mmCIF file of N, CA and C and ligand atoms in Angstrom:
data_model
loop_
_atom_site.group_PDB
_atom_site.id
_atom_site.type_symbol
_atom_site.label_atom_id
_atom_site.label_comp_id
_atom_site.label_asym_id
_atom_site.label_seq_id
_atom_site.Cartn_x
_atom_site.Cartn_y
_atom_site.Cartn_z
ATOM 1 N N UNK A 1 -5.169 84.753 -84.392
ATOM 2 C CA UNK A 1 -5.985 83.605 -84.144
ATOM 3 C C UNK A 1 -6.147 83.221 -82.638
ATOM 4 N N UNK A 2 -4.943 83.236 -82.039
ATOM 5 C CA UNK A 2 -4.987 82.925 -80.648
ATOM 6 C C UNK A 2 -5.483 84.114 -79.806
ATOM 7 N N UNK A 3 -6.220 83.751 -78.763
ATOM 8 C CA UNK A 3 -6.833 84.867 -77.882
ATOM 9 C C UNK A 3 -6.031 84.909 -76.552
ATOM 10 N N UNK A 4 -6.840 84.820 -75.525
ATOM 11 C CA UNK A 4 -6.250 84.953 -74.207
ATOM 12 C C UNK A 4 -5.375 83.745 -73.780
ATOM 13 N N UNK A 5 -4.464 83.983 -72.877
ATOM 14 C CA UNK A 5 -3.716 82.989 -72.223
ATOM 15 C C UNK A 5 -4.615 82.368 -71.283
ATOM 16 N N UNK A 6 -5.094 81.030 -71.421
ATOM 17 C CA UNK A 6 -5.999 80.300 -70.623
ATOM 18 C C UNK A 6 -5.289 79.871 -69.320
ATOM 19 N N UNK A 7 -4.156 79.216 -69.474
ATOM 20 C CA UNK A 7 -3.356 78.706 -68.277
ATOM 21 C C UNK A 7 -1.906 78.373 -68.901
ATOM 22 N N UNK A 8 -1.157 78.244 -67.705
ATOM 23 C CA UNK A 8 0.171 77.783 -67.806
ATOM 24 C C UNK A 8 0.239 76.546 -66.883
ATOM 25 N N UNK A 9 0.729 75.430 -67.426
ATOM 26 C CA UNK A 9 0.718 74.200 -66.626
ATOM 27 C C UNK A 9 2.179 73.861 -66.241
ATOM 28 N N UNK A 10 2.336 73.598 -64.958
ATOM 29 C CA UNK A 10 3.584 73.260 -64.254
ATOM 30 C C UNK A 10 3.603 71.922 -63.585
ATOM 31 N N UNK A 11 4.379 71.080 -64.000
ATOM 32 C CA UNK A 11 4.503 69.761 -63.373
ATOM 33 C C UNK A 11 5.343 69.884 -62.156
ATOM 34 N N UNK A 12 4.759 69.323 -61.083
ATOM 35 C CA UNK A 12 5.472 69.446 -59.785
ATOM 36 C C UNK A 12 5.724 68.064 -59.094
ATOM 37 N N UNK A 13 6.823 67.958 -58.359
ATOM 38 C CA UNK A 13 7.002 66.542 -57.726
ATOM 39 C C UNK A 13 6.226 66.343 -56.440
ATOM 40 N N UNK A 14 5.581 67.418 -55.817
ATOM 41 C CA UNK A 14 4.749 67.262 -54.638
ATOM 42 C C UNK A 14 3.635 68.356 -54.631
ATOM 43 N N UNK A 15 2.434 67.888 -54.905
ATOM 44 C CA UNK A 15 1.277 68.748 -54.974
ATOM 45 C C UNK A 15 1.083 69.652 -53.690
ATOM 46 N N UNK A 16 1.294 68.889 -52.524
ATOM 47 C CA UNK A 16 0.999 69.687 -51.240
ATOM 48 C C UNK A 16 2.033 70.809 -51.143
ATOM 49 N N UNK A 17 3.316 70.471 -51.402
ATOM 50 C CA UNK A 17 4.305 71.571 -51.292
ATOM 51 C C UNK A 17 4.072 72.710 -52.277
ATOM 52 N N UNK A 18 3.725 72.328 -53.539
ATOM 53 C CA UNK A 18 3.397 73.263 -54.538
ATOM 54 C C UNK A 18 2.252 74.178 -54.156
ATOM 55 N N UNK A 19 1.209 73.479 -53.635
ATOM 56 C CA UNK A 19 -0.015 74.299 -53.224
ATOM 57 C C UNK A 19 0.351 75.323 -52.155
ATOM 58 N N UNK A 20 1.159 74.859 -51.186
ATOM 59 C CA UNK A 20 1.599 75.643 -50.149
ATOM 60 C C UNK A 20 2.372 76.833 -50.551
ATOM 61 N N UNK A 21 3.233 76.566 -51.562
ATOM 62 C CA UNK A 21 4.094 77.709 -52.087
ATOM 63 C C UNK A 21 3.097 78.789 -52.764
ATOM 64 N N UNK A 22 2.248 78.368 -53.556
ATOM 65 C CA UNK A 22 1.197 79.173 -54.297
ATOM 66 C C UNK A 22 0.323 79.835 -53.263
ATOM 67 N N UNK A 23 -0.228 79.112 -52.242
ATOM 68 C CA UNK A 23 -1.194 79.747 -51.396
ATOM 69 C C UNK A 23 -0.532 80.659 -50.450
ATOM 70 N N UNK A 24 0.611 80.214 -49.755
ATOM 71 C CA UNK A 24 1.156 81.015 -48.694
ATOM 72 C C UNK A 24 2.217 81.919 -49.103
ATOM 73 N N UNK A 25 3.240 81.340 -49.871
ATOM 74 C CA UNK A 25 4.395 82.208 -50.219
ATOM 75 C C UNK A 25 3.936 83.324 -51.288
ATOM 76 N N UNK A 26 3.184 82.867 -52.244
ATOM 77 C CA UNK A 26 2.730 83.762 -53.279
ATOM 78 C C UNK A 26 1.422 84.319 -53.188
ATOM 79 N N UNK A 27 0.714 83.873 -52.174
ATOM 80 C CA UNK A 27 -0.566 84.391 -51.777
ATOM 81 C C UNK A 27 -1.645 84.393 -52.859
ATOM 82 N N UNK A 28 -1.757 83.293 -53.544
ATOM 83 C CA UNK A 28 -2.769 83.076 -54.624
ATOM 84 C C UNK A 28 -3.986 82.243 -54.034
ATOM 85 N N UNK A 29 -4.876 82.270 -54.856
ATOM 86 C CA UNK A 29 -6.214 81.454 -54.682
ATOM 87 C C UNK A 29 -5.930 80.106 -55.300
ATOM 88 N N UNK A 30 -5.792 79.096 -54.424
ATOM 89 C CA UNK A 30 -5.440 77.673 -54.752
ATOM 90 C C UNK A 30 -6.601 76.805 -54.473
ATOM 91 N N UNK A 31 -6.978 75.978 -55.419
ATOM 92 C CA UNK A 31 -7.988 74.964 -55.212
ATOM 93 C C UNK A 31 -7.505 73.711 -54.499
ATOM 94 N N UNK A 32 -8.432 72.856 -54.133
ATOM 95 C CA UNK A 32 -8.111 71.531 -53.569
ATOM 96 C C UNK A 32 -7.603 70.647 -54.937
ATOM 97 N N UNK A 33 -6.802 69.580 -54.566
ATOM 98 C CA UNK A 33 -6.500 68.649 -55.641
ATOM 99 C C UNK A 33 -7.643 67.927 -56.270
ATOM 100 N N UNK A 34 -7.587 67.925 -57.641
ATOM 101 C CA UNK A 34 -8.644 67.222 -58.298
ATOM 102 C C UNK A 34 -7.914 66.151 -59.184
ATOM 103 N N UNK A 35 -8.478 64.787 -59.049
ATOM 104 C CA UNK A 35 -7.828 63.744 -59.898
ATOM 105 C C UNK A 35 -8.635 63.731 -61.225
ATOM 106 N N UNK A 36 -7.889 63.673 -62.346
ATOM 107 C CA UNK A 36 -8.428 63.475 -63.496
ATOM 108 C C UNK A 36 -7.992 62.181 -64.193
ATOM 109 N N UNK A 37 -8.495 61.079 -63.841
ATOM 110 C CA UNK A 37 -7.934 59.794 -64.361
ATOM 111 C C UNK A 37 -7.952 59.638 -65.913
ATOM 112 N N UNK A 38 -8.980 60.310 -66.555
ATOM 113 C CA UNK A 38 -8.847 60.126 -67.932
ATOM 114 C C UNK A 38 -7.659 60.789 -68.590
ATOM 115 N N UNK A 39 -7.143 61.808 -67.858
ATOM 116 C CA UNK A 39 -5.978 62.500 -68.375
ATOM 117 C C UNK A 39 -4.632 62.151 -67.715
ATOM 118 N N UNK A 40 -4.717 61.212 -66.686
ATOM 119 C CA UNK A 40 -3.523 60.652 -66.020
ATOM 120 C C UNK A 40 -2.836 61.690 -65.141
ATOM 121 N N UNK A 41 -3.642 62.739 -64.774
ATOM 122 C CA UNK A 41 -3.008 63.774 -63.924
ATOM 123 C C UNK A 41 -3.984 64.070 -62.650
ATOM 124 N N UNK A 42 -3.342 64.580 -61.609
ATOM 125 C CA UNK A 42 -3.946 65.260 -60.489
ATOM 126 C C UNK A 42 -3.647 66.652 -60.654
ATOM 127 N N UNK A 43 -4.596 67.601 -60.491
ATOM 128 C CA UNK A 43 -4.392 68.925 -60.736
ATOM 129 C C UNK A 43 -4.784 69.889 -59.604
ATOM 130 N N UNK A 44 -4.095 70.886 -59.496
ATOM 131 C CA UNK A 44 -4.428 71.958 -58.543
ATOM 132 C C UNK A 44 -4.544 73.208 -59.376
ATOM 133 N N UNK A 45 -5.677 73.925 -59.325
ATOM 134 C CA UNK A 45 -5.831 75.142 -60.054
ATOM 135 C C UNK A 45 -5.528 76.338 -59.223
ATOM 136 N N UNK A 46 -4.721 77.095 -59.676
ATOM 137 C CA UNK A 46 -4.400 78.437 -59.087
ATOM 138 C C UNK A 46 -4.972 79.517 -59.986
ATOM 139 N N UNK A 47 -5.937 80.238 -59.367
ATOM 140 C CA UNK A 47 -6.613 81.297 -60.047
ATOM 141 C C UNK A 47 -5.995 82.728 -59.845
ATOM 142 N N UNK A 48 -5.504 83.261 -60.962
ATOM 143 C CA UNK A 48 -4.986 84.612 -60.841
ATOM 144 C C UNK A 48 -6.006 85.691 -61.533
ATOM 145 N N UNK A 49 -5.756 86.771 -61.300
ATOM 146 C CA UNK A 49 -6.731 87.831 -61.873
ATOM 147 C C UNK A 49 -6.910 87.661 -63.387
ATOM 148 N N UNK A 50 -5.824 87.344 -64.111
ATOM 149 C CA UNK A 50 -5.932 87.350 -65.585
ATOM 150 C C UNK A 50 -5.647 85.989 -66.232
ATOM 151 N N UNK A 51 -5.456 84.929 -65.477
ATOM 152 C CA UNK A 51 -5.247 83.681 -65.996
ATOM 153 C C UNK A 51 -5.142 82.700 -64.918
ATOM 154 N N UNK A 52 -4.845 81.386 -65.224
ATOM 155 C CA UNK A 52 -4.596 80.367 -64.293
ATOM 156 C C UNK A 52 -3.399 79.573 -64.436
ATOM 157 N N UNK A 53 -2.907 79.087 -63.288
ATOM 158 C CA UNK A 53 -1.762 78.162 -63.289
ATOM 159 C C UNK A 53 -2.325 76.889 -62.926
ATOM 160 N N UNK A 54 -1.936 75.848 -63.644
ATOM 161 C CA UNK A 54 -2.299 74.449 -63.217
ATOM 162 C C UNK A 54 -1.027 73.737 -62.786
ATOM 163 N N UNK A 55 -1.193 73.247 -61.616
ATOM 164 C CA UNK A 55 -0.050 72.385 -61.019
ATOM 165 C C UNK A 55 -0.471 71.003 -61.308
ATOM 166 N N UNK A 56 0.394 70.261 -61.940
ATOM 167 C CA UNK A 56 0.071 68.892 -62.416
ATOM 168 C C UNK A 56 1.037 67.942 -61.687
ATOM 169 N N UNK A 57 0.377 66.737 -61.306
ATOM 170 C CA UNK A 57 1.209 65.592 -60.763
ATOM 171 C C UNK A 57 0.597 64.374 -61.427
ATOM 172 N N UNK A 58 1.522 63.351 -61.655
ATOM 173 C CA UNK A 58 1.103 62.129 -62.357
ATOM 174 C C UNK A 58 -0.089 61.451 -61.556
ATOM 175 N N UNK A 59 -1.010 60.864 -62.192
ATOM 176 C CA UNK A 59 -2.025 60.036 -61.692
ATOM 177 C C UNK A 59 -2.078 58.691 -62.407
ATOM 178 N N UNK A 60 -1.845 57.647 -61.688
ATOM 179 C CA UNK A 60 -1.907 56.238 -62.359
ATOM 180 C C UNK A 60 -0.550 55.950 -62.948
ATOM 181 N N UNK A 61 -0.709 54.686 -63.592
ATOM 182 C CA UNK A 61 0.564 54.068 -64.070
ATOM 183 C C UNK A 61 1.072 54.764 -65.338
ATOM 184 N N UNK A 62 0.287 55.176 -66.247
ATOM 185 C CA UNK A 62 0.668 55.456 -67.575
ATOM 186 C C UNK A 62 0.524 57.005 -67.781
ATOM 187 N N UNK A 63 0.767 57.787 -66.712
ATOM 188 C CA UNK A 63 0.598 59.224 -66.805
ATOM 189 C C UNK A 63 1.433 59.867 -67.987
ATOM 190 N N UNK A 64 0.861 60.663 -68.748
ATOM 191 C CA UNK A 64 1.512 61.406 -69.888
ATOM 192 C C UNK A 64 2.614 62.305 -69.301
ATOM 193 N N UNK A 65 2.662 62.679 -68.118
ATOM 194 C CA UNK A 65 3.648 63.608 -67.621
ATOM 195 C C UNK A 65 4.682 62.950 -66.655
ATOM 196 N N UNK A 66 4.596 61.552 -66.495
ATOM 197 C CA UNK A 66 5.488 60.967 -65.709
ATOM 198 C C UNK A 66 6.921 61.058 -66.318
ATOM 199 N N UNK A 67 7.048 60.848 -67.679
ATOM 200 C CA UNK A 67 8.353 61.070 -68.275
ATOM 201 C C UNK A 67 9.003 62.440 -68.010
ATOM 202 N N UNK A 68 8.081 63.483 -68.103
ATOM 203 C CA UNK A 68 8.451 64.806 -67.903
ATOM 204 C C UNK A 68 9.081 65.028 -66.506
ATOM 205 N N UNK A 69 8.487 64.378 -65.541
ATOM 206 C CA UNK A 69 8.832 64.541 -64.175
ATOM 207 C C UNK A 69 10.234 63.807 -63.893
ATOM 208 N N UNK A 70 10.220 62.627 -64.667
ATOM 209 C CA UNK A 70 11.602 61.888 -64.494
ATOM 210 C C UNK A 70 12.686 62.778 -64.890
ATOM 211 N N UNK A 71 12.517 63.432 -66.116
ATOM 212 C CA UNK A 71 13.528 64.200 -66.649
ATOM 213 C C UNK A 71 13.826 65.550 -65.891
ATOM 214 N N UNK A 72 12.741 65.968 -65.239
ATOM 215 C CA UNK A 72 12.809 67.282 -64.484
ATOM 216 C C UNK A 72 12.344 67.062 -63.007
ATOM 217 N N UNK A 73 13.262 66.453 -62.205
ATOM 218 C CA UNK A 73 12.705 65.989 -60.848
ATOM 219 C C UNK A 73 12.313 67.139 -59.957
ATOM 220 N N UNK A 74 12.778 68.349 -60.228
ATOM 221 C CA UNK A 74 12.255 69.574 -59.392
ATOM 222 C C UNK A 74 11.006 69.981 -59.930
ATOM 223 N N UNK A 75 10.513 69.546 -61.086
ATOM 224 C CA UNK A 75 9.328 70.099 -61.628
ATOM 225 C C UNK A 75 9.670 71.091 -62.799
ATOM 226 N N UNK A 76 8.706 71.622 -63.577
ATOM 227 C CA UNK A 76 9.055 72.641 -64.484
ATOM 228 C C UNK A 76 7.884 72.985 -65.381
ATOM 229 N N UNK A 77 8.007 74.012 -66.082
ATOM 230 C CA UNK A 77 6.928 74.426 -66.987
ATOM 231 C C UNK A 77 6.543 73.336 -68.145
ATOM 232 N N UNK A 78 5.435 72.893 -68.186
ATOM 233 C CA UNK A 78 5.106 71.822 -69.095
ATOM 234 C C UNK A 78 4.402 72.394 -70.360
ATOM 235 N N UNK A 79 3.443 73.132 -70.210
ATOM 236 C CA UNK A 79 2.860 73.777 -71.506
ATOM 237 C C UNK A 79 2.142 75.034 -71.132
ATOM 238 N N UNK A 80 1.789 75.779 -72.299
ATOM 239 C CA UNK A 80 1.007 76.984 -72.180
ATOM 240 C C UNK A 80 -0.318 76.691 -72.949
ATOM 241 N N UNK A 81 -1.312 77.322 -72.600
ATOM 242 C CA UNK A 81 -2.597 77.129 -73.302
ATOM 243 C C UNK A 81 -3.223 78.443 -73.699
ATOM 244 N N UNK A 82 -3.349 78.485 -75.013
ATOM 245 C CA UNK A 82 -4.056 79.701 -75.621
ATOM 246 C C UNK A 82 -5.441 79.379 -76.039
ATOM 247 N N UNK A 83 -6.375 80.405 -75.780
ATOM 248 C CA UNK A 83 -7.667 80.185 -76.289
ATOM 249 C C UNK A 83 -7.882 80.471 -77.692
ATOM 250 N N UNK A 84 -8.879 79.738 -78.344
ATOM 251 C CA UNK A 84 -9.217 80.073 -79.725
ATOM 252 C C UNK A 84 -10.694 79.921 -79.756
ATOM 253 N N UNK A 85 -11.254 80.677 -80.774
ATOM 254 C CA UNK A 85 -12.779 80.624 -80.939
ATOM 255 C C UNK A 85 -13.217 79.432 -81.628
ATOM 256 N N UNK A 86 -12.407 78.901 -82.545
ATOM 257 C CA UNK A 86 -12.919 77.723 -83.351
ATOM 258 C C UNK A 86 -11.807 76.843 -83.453
ATOM 259 N N UNK A 87 -11.758 75.712 -82.799
ATOM 260 C CA UNK A 87 -10.574 74.752 -82.813
ATOM 261 C C UNK A 87 -10.435 74.150 -84.112
ATOM 262 N N UNK A 88 -11.529 73.848 -84.994
ATOM 263 C CA UNK A 88 -11.302 73.324 -86.228
ATOM 264 C C UNK A 88 -10.671 74.195 -87.159
ATOM 265 N N UNK A 89 -11.130 75.453 -87.283
ATOM 266 C CA UNK A 89 -10.488 76.477 -88.072
ATOM 267 C C UNK A 89 -9.032 76.668 -87.701
ATOM 268 N N UNK A 90 -8.798 76.705 -86.427
ATOM 269 C CA UNK A 90 -7.337 76.797 -85.901
ATOM 270 C C UNK A 90 -6.522 75.671 -86.306
ATOM 271 N N UNK A 91 -7.058 74.416 -86.122
ATOM 272 C CA UNK A 91 -6.316 73.295 -86.592
ATOM 273 C C UNK A 91 -5.974 73.326 -88.049
ATOM 274 N N UNK A 92 -6.910 73.592 -88.850
ATOM 275 C CA UNK A 92 -6.778 73.565 -90.357
ATOM 276 C C UNK A 92 -5.710 74.636 -90.743
ATOM 277 N N UNK A 93 -5.795 75.912 -90.097
ATOM 278 C CA UNK A 93 -4.767 76.807 -90.410
ATOM 279 C C UNK A 93 -3.387 76.410 -90.009
ATOM 280 N N UNK A 94 -3.233 75.833 -88.825
ATOM 281 C CA UNK A 94 -1.962 75.359 -88.349
ATOM 282 C C UNK A 94 -1.450 74.196 -89.300
ATOM 283 N N UNK A 95 -2.239 73.341 -89.623
ATOM 284 C CA UNK A 95 -1.826 72.173 -90.519
ATOM 285 C C UNK A 95 -1.386 72.816 -91.841
ATOM 286 N N UNK A 96 -2.083 73.767 -92.344
ATOM 287 C CA UNK A 96 -1.756 74.326 -93.627
ATOM 288 C C UNK A 96 -0.470 75.126 -93.567
ATOM 289 N N UNK A 97 -0.135 75.589 -92.380
ATOM 290 C CA UNK A 97 1.079 76.230 -92.217
ATOM 291 C C UNK A 97 2.313 75.276 -91.955
ATOM 292 N N UNK A 98 2.036 74.019 -91.797
ATOM 293 C CA UNK A 98 3.021 73.054 -91.628
ATOM 294 C C UNK A 98 3.317 72.667 -90.145
ATOM 295 N N UNK A 99 2.513 73.155 -89.207
ATOM 296 C CA UNK A 99 2.678 72.772 -87.779
ATOM 297 C C UNK A 99 2.220 71.350 -87.547
ATOM 298 N N UNK A 100 2.826 70.712 -86.651
ATOM 299 C CA UNK A 100 2.518 69.405 -86.300
ATOM 300 C C UNK A 100 1.593 69.221 -85.061
ATOM 301 N N UNK A 101 0.538 68.466 -85.057
ATOM 302 C CA UNK A 101 -0.332 68.180 -83.957
ATOM 303 C C UNK A 101 0.137 66.970 -83.248
ATOM 304 N N UNK A 102 0.188 66.995 -81.937
ATOM 305 C CA UNK A 102 0.565 65.677 -81.296
ATOM 306 C C UNK A 102 -0.604 64.737 -81.143
ATOM 307 N N UNK A 103 -0.572 63.573 -81.507
ATOM 308 C CA UNK A 103 -1.609 62.548 -81.527
ATOM 309 C C UNK A 103 -2.590 62.875 -82.510
ATOM 310 N N UNK A 104 -3.833 62.386 -82.318
ATOM 311 C CA UNK A 104 -4.820 62.547 -83.357
ATOM 312 C C UNK A 104 -5.098 63.945 -83.481
ATOM 313 N N UNK A 105 -5.436 64.312 -84.860
ATOM 314 C CA UNK A 105 -5.831 65.697 -85.198
ATOM 315 C C UNK A 105 -7.251 65.981 -84.836
ATOM 316 N N UNK A 106 -7.997 65.050 -84.227
ATOM 317 C CA UNK A 106 -9.290 65.356 -83.718
ATOM 318 C C UNK A 106 -9.266 65.823 -82.325
ATOM 319 N N UNK A 107 -9.828 67.014 -82.178
ATOM 320 C CA UNK A 107 -9.782 67.593 -80.770
ATOM 321 C C UNK A 107 -10.423 66.674 -79.698
ATOM 322 N N UNK A 108 -9.762 66.574 -78.463
ATOM 323 C CA UNK A 108 -10.279 65.832 -77.437
ATOM 324 C C UNK A 108 -10.679 66.868 -76.260
ATOM 325 N N UNK A 109 -11.541 66.235 -75.485
ATOM 326 C CA UNK A 109 -11.997 67.096 -74.292
ATOM 327 C C UNK A 109 -10.743 67.192 -73.263
ATOM 328 N N UNK A 110 -10.348 68.394 -72.974
ATOM 329 C CA UNK A 110 -9.236 68.639 -72.072
ATOM 330 C C UNK A 110 -9.614 68.649 -70.576
ATOM 331 N N UNK A 111 -8.796 69.087 -69.678
ATOM 332 C CA UNK A 111 -8.986 69.121 -68.333
ATOM 333 C C UNK A 111 -10.153 69.959 -67.889
ATOM 334 N N UNK A 112 -10.604 70.832 -68.704
ATOM 335 C CA UNK A 112 -11.835 71.708 -68.422
ATOM 336 C C UNK A 112 -13.054 71.299 -69.183
ATOM 337 N N UNK A 113 -12.925 70.090 -69.772
ATOM 338 C CA UNK A 113 -14.085 69.561 -70.570
ATOM 339 C C UNK A 113 -14.352 70.289 -71.773
ATOM 340 N N UNK A 114 -13.388 71.087 -72.305
ATOM 341 C CA UNK A 114 -13.545 71.781 -73.542
ATOM 342 C C UNK A 114 -12.499 71.195 -74.597
ATOM 343 N N UNK A 115 -12.785 71.236 -75.947
ATOM 344 C CA UNK A 115 -11.909 70.683 -76.753
ATOM 345 C C UNK A 115 -10.505 71.343 -76.958
ATOM 346 N N UNK A 116 -9.576 70.418 -76.997
ATOM 347 C CA UNK A 116 -8.113 70.938 -76.990
ATOM 348 C C UNK A 116 -7.342 70.190 -78.022
ATOM 349 N N UNK A 117 -6.282 70.701 -78.389
ATOM 350 C CA UNK A 117 -5.215 70.079 -79.205
ATOM 351 C C UNK A 117 -3.792 70.481 -78.698
ATOM 352 N N UNK A 118 -2.910 69.607 -78.833
ATOM 353 C CA UNK A 118 -1.454 69.955 -78.393
ATOM 354 C C UNK A 118 -0.661 70.030 -79.626
ATOM 355 N N UNK A 119 0.240 71.035 -79.697
ATOM 356 C CA UNK A 119 0.950 71.319 -80.874
ATOM 357 C C UNK A 119 2.564 70.984 -80.471
ATOM 358 N N UNK A 120 3.206 70.525 -81.491
ATOM 359 C CA UNK A 120 4.598 70.006 -81.306
ATOM 360 C C UNK A 120 5.459 71.181 -80.792
ATOM 361 N N UNK A 121 6.183 70.983 -79.759
ATOM 362 C CA UNK A 121 6.941 72.036 -79.241
ATOM 363 C C UNK A 121 8.121 72.524 -80.165
ATOM 364 N N UNK A 122 8.561 71.617 -81.050
ATOM 365 C CA UNK A 122 9.676 72.067 -82.056
ATOM 366 C C UNK A 122 9.099 73.178 -82.990
ATOM 367 N N UNK A 123 7.883 73.146 -83.237
ATOM 368 C CA UNK A 123 7.260 74.066 -84.147
ATOM 369 C C UNK A 123 6.907 75.470 -83.365
ATOM 370 N N UNK A 124 6.970 75.460 -82.114
ATOM 371 C CA UNK A 124 6.625 76.673 -81.381
ATOM 372 C C UNK A 124 7.587 77.100 -80.363
ATOM 373 N N UNK A 125 8.856 77.366 -80.789
ATOM 374 C CA UNK A 125 9.864 77.903 -80.082
ATOM 375 C C UNK A 125 10.264 77.041 -78.818
ATOM 376 N N UNK A 126 10.099 75.776 -78.971
ATOM 377 C CA UNK A 126 10.566 74.941 -77.906
ATOM 378 C C UNK A 126 9.485 74.727 -76.726
ATOM 379 N N UNK A 127 8.222 75.255 -76.973
ATOM 380 C CA UNK A 127 7.235 75.180 -75.965
ATOM 381 C C UNK A 127 6.077 74.414 -76.383
ATOM 382 N N UNK A 128 5.692 73.445 -75.508
ATOM 383 C CA UNK A 128 4.527 72.660 -75.821
ATOM 384 C C UNK A 128 3.332 73.606 -75.666
ATOM 385 N N UNK A 129 2.549 73.686 -76.763
ATOM 386 C CA UNK A 129 1.351 74.584 -76.790
ATOM 387 C C UNK A 129 0.058 73.842 -76.889
ATOM 388 N N UNK A 130 -0.911 74.208 -75.965
ATOM 389 C CA UNK A 130 -2.155 73.660 -76.017
ATOM 390 C C UNK A 130 -3.150 74.725 -76.549
ATOM 391 N N UNK A 131 -4.007 74.364 -77.500
ATOM 392 C CA UNK A 131 -5.095 75.328 -77.882
ATOM 393 C C UNK A 131 -6.415 74.875 -77.405
ATOM 394 N N UNK A 132 -7.250 75.724 -76.814
ATOM 395 C CA UNK A 132 -8.546 75.282 -76.260
ATOM 396 C C UNK A 132 -9.564 76.181 -76.717
ATOM 397 N N UNK A 133 -10.634 75.508 -77.281
ATOM 398 C CA UNK A 133 -11.849 76.369 -77.667
ATOM 399 C C UNK A 133 -12.683 76.698 -76.443
ATOM 400 N N UNK A 134 -12.890 78.025 -76.300
ATOM 401 C CA UNK A 134 -13.632 78.399 -75.103
ATOM 402 C C UNK A 134 -15.081 78.972 -75.452
HETATM 403 CO CO1 LIG B 201 -3.493 72.475 -70.185
#
C-alpha cells in the first residue's frame, strides 16, 4: 500500500543553525524558511536525490510541535511520511486493521497542499507516520 518515502520531518530548536548544518556540513540543497501559519510551523525543505527532509520549528502560540520541542530541547525526528495512491482506500484499510488515526479521519491538506493523515505512533513501532496522497 505505501509507496515512496516522501519526507522525514525533524523538529529543530533553531532553523538557522539547522539550515547551516544541512547546507554546509552535510552539503545538501536547502530552501529558505517558509511559514505555514495554518499548520503552526515554519519549515525548511532539504531536497535529497531520493527524498526530502523537513526541518520544523514552531510558528505561533498553539503550534502542534511546541510540546515535542519542550520534551526534546535538542530537537529530534518527529515523523516519517509515506506516499499512497489513494488516501481514502488507505484510511479504510488502516481502520479495518485496527490502526488509529490522529484527529479527524477526514484527510486534511498538509504542508505540500496534498491530502494527509497522521497515524498513531503506538500502532507503528513508536513512530508517528504521515500518509500523503501524491
Ligand atoms: Co510531514
